[in-house]
Each structure stands twice: as structure tokens, then as C-alpha cells.
């Protein structure tokens, strides 16, 4: 298993930058999906993700700026600390991020509920290493629960896609 080592200050700068870029990607996805921020009847489906993305960007910039402008005394202490990231942790992060991006990108075309259901199947299969049968049961169960709570009970309008779900 490969490990990546950084000094704490470097790791904070990298992490803050990655977080801010991720927030920018969310805004880009919102814009490319043509979600409404504010419509005739009030807030649109893109308002909350836009607010969340703005918060994510602010947090990323704060983490990076704090690391850059840290006092000299704490810099010496931080130089002694190493951050170690194992390749398995990086793999898990990339799987979660990749599947989440695919859900957002494909939900207009395929429908949000089917995309979330498929995402749960792949999360369970790739990260937990469960068998396909168990992964499908968990994914379909989560899809049904999300549909019942958000669509039937809370009346949230998700993209229905070609499947109409």
C-alpha cells in the first residue's frame, strides 16, 4: 500500500485548495444543468446547492489562508508534523467523489432516484466489498426509502429523467 506524506502546512494548503476547487465544480455543475436559482414561485432547485457551494469555497479558502499566514512559532511546530494519506483512503475518496459527480451529471437524463439507487449499489459494492446481491438490495432499499420520504411525503420535485421516476 502506497502512502503520501506532506508537512501539515503543505497538506492544509493542498486541502484548502482542493476544497475550494470542489465548490467551484459544484457551481459549474449547477450552471451546466441549468438549475433555477430563483424562479417565479421562489427558490429553485439550484439555490441550496449554490449556497452550499459558496460555503464550501469559503471554507476551502479559509483553510488555505490560515495555513499560509500561520505564525512563525506554529510553523516550526507544524514542520515537525507529517500528514500521511494511504492509497486506500485516497481510493475511497475518489470513488465517493466520482460517483457523486456522476449522480449529479446523470440525474437530469436518467432521473434522480434511479441515479441515487445505482450510486448506493456501487458505493456498497466498491467500498464495502459486499456481494452484488446484497449491494443491489441495499441500493434498491435506499431508493425506495428516499422516494417515499422525499417524493411522497415531502413532495420534493426531483429530475425524473427518461424513466419518469
Coordinates of C-alpha atoms in Angstrom, one line a residue:
X1 CA 0.0 0.0 0.0
X2 CA 1.4 3.4 -1.0
X3 CA 1.4 6.3 1.3
X4 CA 1.6 10.0 0.6
X5 CA 3.4 12.3 3.2
X6 CA 3.2 16.0 3.5
X7 CA 4.1 18.5 6.1
X8 CA 1.0 19.7 7.9
X9 CA 1.2 23.2 6.4
X10 CA 1.5 21.9 2.9
X11 CA -1.3 19.5 3.5
X12 CA -3.6 22.3 4.7
X13 CA -2.8 24.4 1.7
X14 CA -3.5 21.5 -0.7
X15 CA -6.6 20.5 1.2
X16 CA -8.0 24.1 1.2
X17 CA -7.3 24.5 -2.5
X18 CA -8.9 21.2 -3.3
X19 CA -12.0 22.1 -1.2
X20 CA -12.3 25.5 -2.9
X21 CA -12.0 23.9 -6.4
X22 CA -14.6 21.3 -5.4
X23 CA -17.0 24.1 -4.5
X24 CA -16.3 25.7 -7.9
X25 CA -17.1 22.4 -9.6
X26 CA -20.4 22.3 -7.8
X27 CA -21.2 25.7 -9.1
X28 CA -20.2 24.7 -12.6
X29 CA -22.4 21.6 -12.5
X30 CA -25.4 23.8 -11.3
X31 CA -24.8 26.1 -14.2
X32 CA -24.4 23.4 -16.8
X33 CA -27.5 21.6 -15.5
X34 CA -29.5 24.8 -15.9
X35 CA -31.0 24.6 -12.4
X36 CA -33.1 27.5 -11.4
X37 CA -31.6 29.6 -8.5
X38 CA -34.7 31.7 -8.0
X39 CA -37.9 31.3 -10.0
X40 CA -41.3 32.9 -10.2
X41 CA -42.6 31.0 -7.2
X42 CA -39.5 31.5 -5.0
X43 CA -36.3 29.4 -4.5
X44 CA -35.4 27.0 -7.3
X45 CA -33.8 23.6 -7.1
X46 CA -30.3 25.2 -7.5
X47 CA -30.5 27.6 -4.6
X48 CA -29.4 25.3 -1.8
X49 CA -26.6 23.7 -3.8
X50 CA -25.4 27.2 -4.8
X51 CA -25.4 28.3 -1.1
X52 CA -23.6 25.1 -0.1
X53 CA -21.0 25.5 -2.9
X54 CA -20.4 29.1 -1.7
X55 CA -19.9 27.9 1.8
X56 CA -17.5 25.1 0.6
X57 CA -15.5 27.6 -1.3
X58 CA -15.2 30.0 1.7
X59 CA -14.2 27.1 4.0
X60 CA -11.5 26.0 1.5
X61 CA -10.1 29.5 1.1
X62 CA -10.1 29.8 4.9
X63 CA -8.2 26.6 5.5
X64 CA -5.6 27.5 2.8
X65 CA -5.3 31.1 4.0
X66 CA -4.9 30.1 7.6
X67 CA -2.0 27.7 6.6
X68 CA -0.3 30.4 4.5
X69 CA -0.5 33.1 7.2
X70 CA 0.2 30.9 10.2
X71 CA 2.6 32.5 12.8
X72 CA 6.3 31.6 12.7
X73 CA 6.1 29.8 16.0
X74 CA 3.4 27.5 14.9
X75 CA 5.1 27.0 11.6
X76 CA 8.1 25.4 13.4
X77 CA 5.7 23.1 15.3
X78 CA 3.8 22.3 12.1
X79 CA 7.1 21.4 10.3
X80 CA 7.5 18.5 12.7
X81 CA 4.1 17.1 12.0
X82 CA 3.6 14.9 8.9
X83 CA 0.2 14.1 7.4
X84 CA 0.1 10.6 6.0
X85 CA -2.6 9.6 3.5
X86 CA -2.8 5.9 2.5
X87 CA -3.6 4.9 -1.1
X88 CA -6.7 3.1 0.2
X89 CA -8.1 6.3 1.7
X90 CA -7.4 8.2 -1.5
X91 CA -9.2 5.4 -3.4
X92 CA -12.2 5.7 -1.2
X93 CA -12.3 9.4 -1.6
X94 CA -12.1 9.2 -5.3
X95 CA -14.8 6.6 -5.5
X96 CA -17.2 8.7 -3.4
X97 CA -16.4 11.9 -5.3
X98 CA -16.7 10.2 -8.7
X99 CA -20.0 8.6 -8.0
X100 CA -21.4 11.8 -6.5
X101 CA -20.4 13.7 -9.6
X102 CA -21.9 11.1 -11.9
X103 CA -25.2 11.2 -9.9
X104 CA -25.4 15.0 -10.4
X105 CA -24.5 14.8 -14.1
X106 CA -26.8 11.9 -15.0
X107 CA -29.8 12.8 -12.8
X108 CA -31.4 15.0 -15.4
X109 CA -31.2 12.3 -18.1
X110 CA -31.9 9.2 -16.0
X111 CA -33.8 10.6 -13.1
X112 CA -32.5 11.4 -9.6
X113 CA -34.0 8.4 -7.7
X114 CA -32.6 5.8 -10.2
X115 CA -29.2 7.5 -10.1
X116 CA -29.1 7.5 -6.3
X117 CA -30.2 3.9 -6.2
X118 CA -27.3 2.9 -8.6
X119 CA -24.9 5.1 -6.6
X120 CA -25.8 3.2 -3.4
X121 CA -25.3 -0.1 -5.2
X122 CA -21.8 1.0 -6.4
X123 CA -20.9 2.6 -3.0
X124 CA -21.7 -0.6 -1.2
X125 CA -20.0 -2.9 -3.8
X126 CA -16.8 -0.8 -4.2
X127 CA -16.2 0.4 -0.7
X128 CA -17.7 -2.3 1.5
X129 CA -16.9 -5.1 -0.8
X130 CA -20.3 -6.7 -0.4
X131 CA -21.6 -9.2 -2.9
X132 CA -23.6 -7.8 -5.8
X133 CA -26.9 -9.3 -4.5
X134 CA -26.6 -7.5 -1.1
X135 CA -25.4 -4.3 -2.8
X136 CA -28.5 -4.3 -5.1
X137 CA -30.8 -5.0 -2.2
X138 CA -29.3 -2.1 -0.2
X139 CA -29.3 0.3 -3.2
X140 CA -32.9 -0.5 -4.1
X141 CA -34.0 -0.3 -0.5
X142 CA -32.4 3.2 -0.2
X143 CA -34.0 4.3 -3.4
X144 CA -37.4 3.2 -2.1
X145 CA -36.8 5.0 1.2
X146 CA -35.7 8.2 -0.5
X147 CA -38.7 8.1 -2.8
X148 CA -41.1 7.6 0.0
X149 CA -39.7 10.3 2.3
X150 CA -38.8 13.0 -0.3
X151 CA -41.3 12.4 -3.1
X152 CA -44.4 11.0 -1.5
X153 CA -44.2 12.6 2.0
X154 CA -42.3 15.9 1.5
X155 CA -43.4 16.4 -2.2
X156 CA -39.8 17.3 -3.3
X157 CA -39.5 17.6 -7.1
X158 CA -36.5 15.7 -8.4
X159 CA -35.5 15.3 -12.0
X160 CA -37.5 12.4 -13.4
X161 CA -35.4 11.6 -16.5
X162 CA -36.3 9.2 -19.2
X163 CA -37.6 6.6 -16.7
X164 CA -40.2 9.0 -15.3
X165 CA -39.3 8.1 -11.7

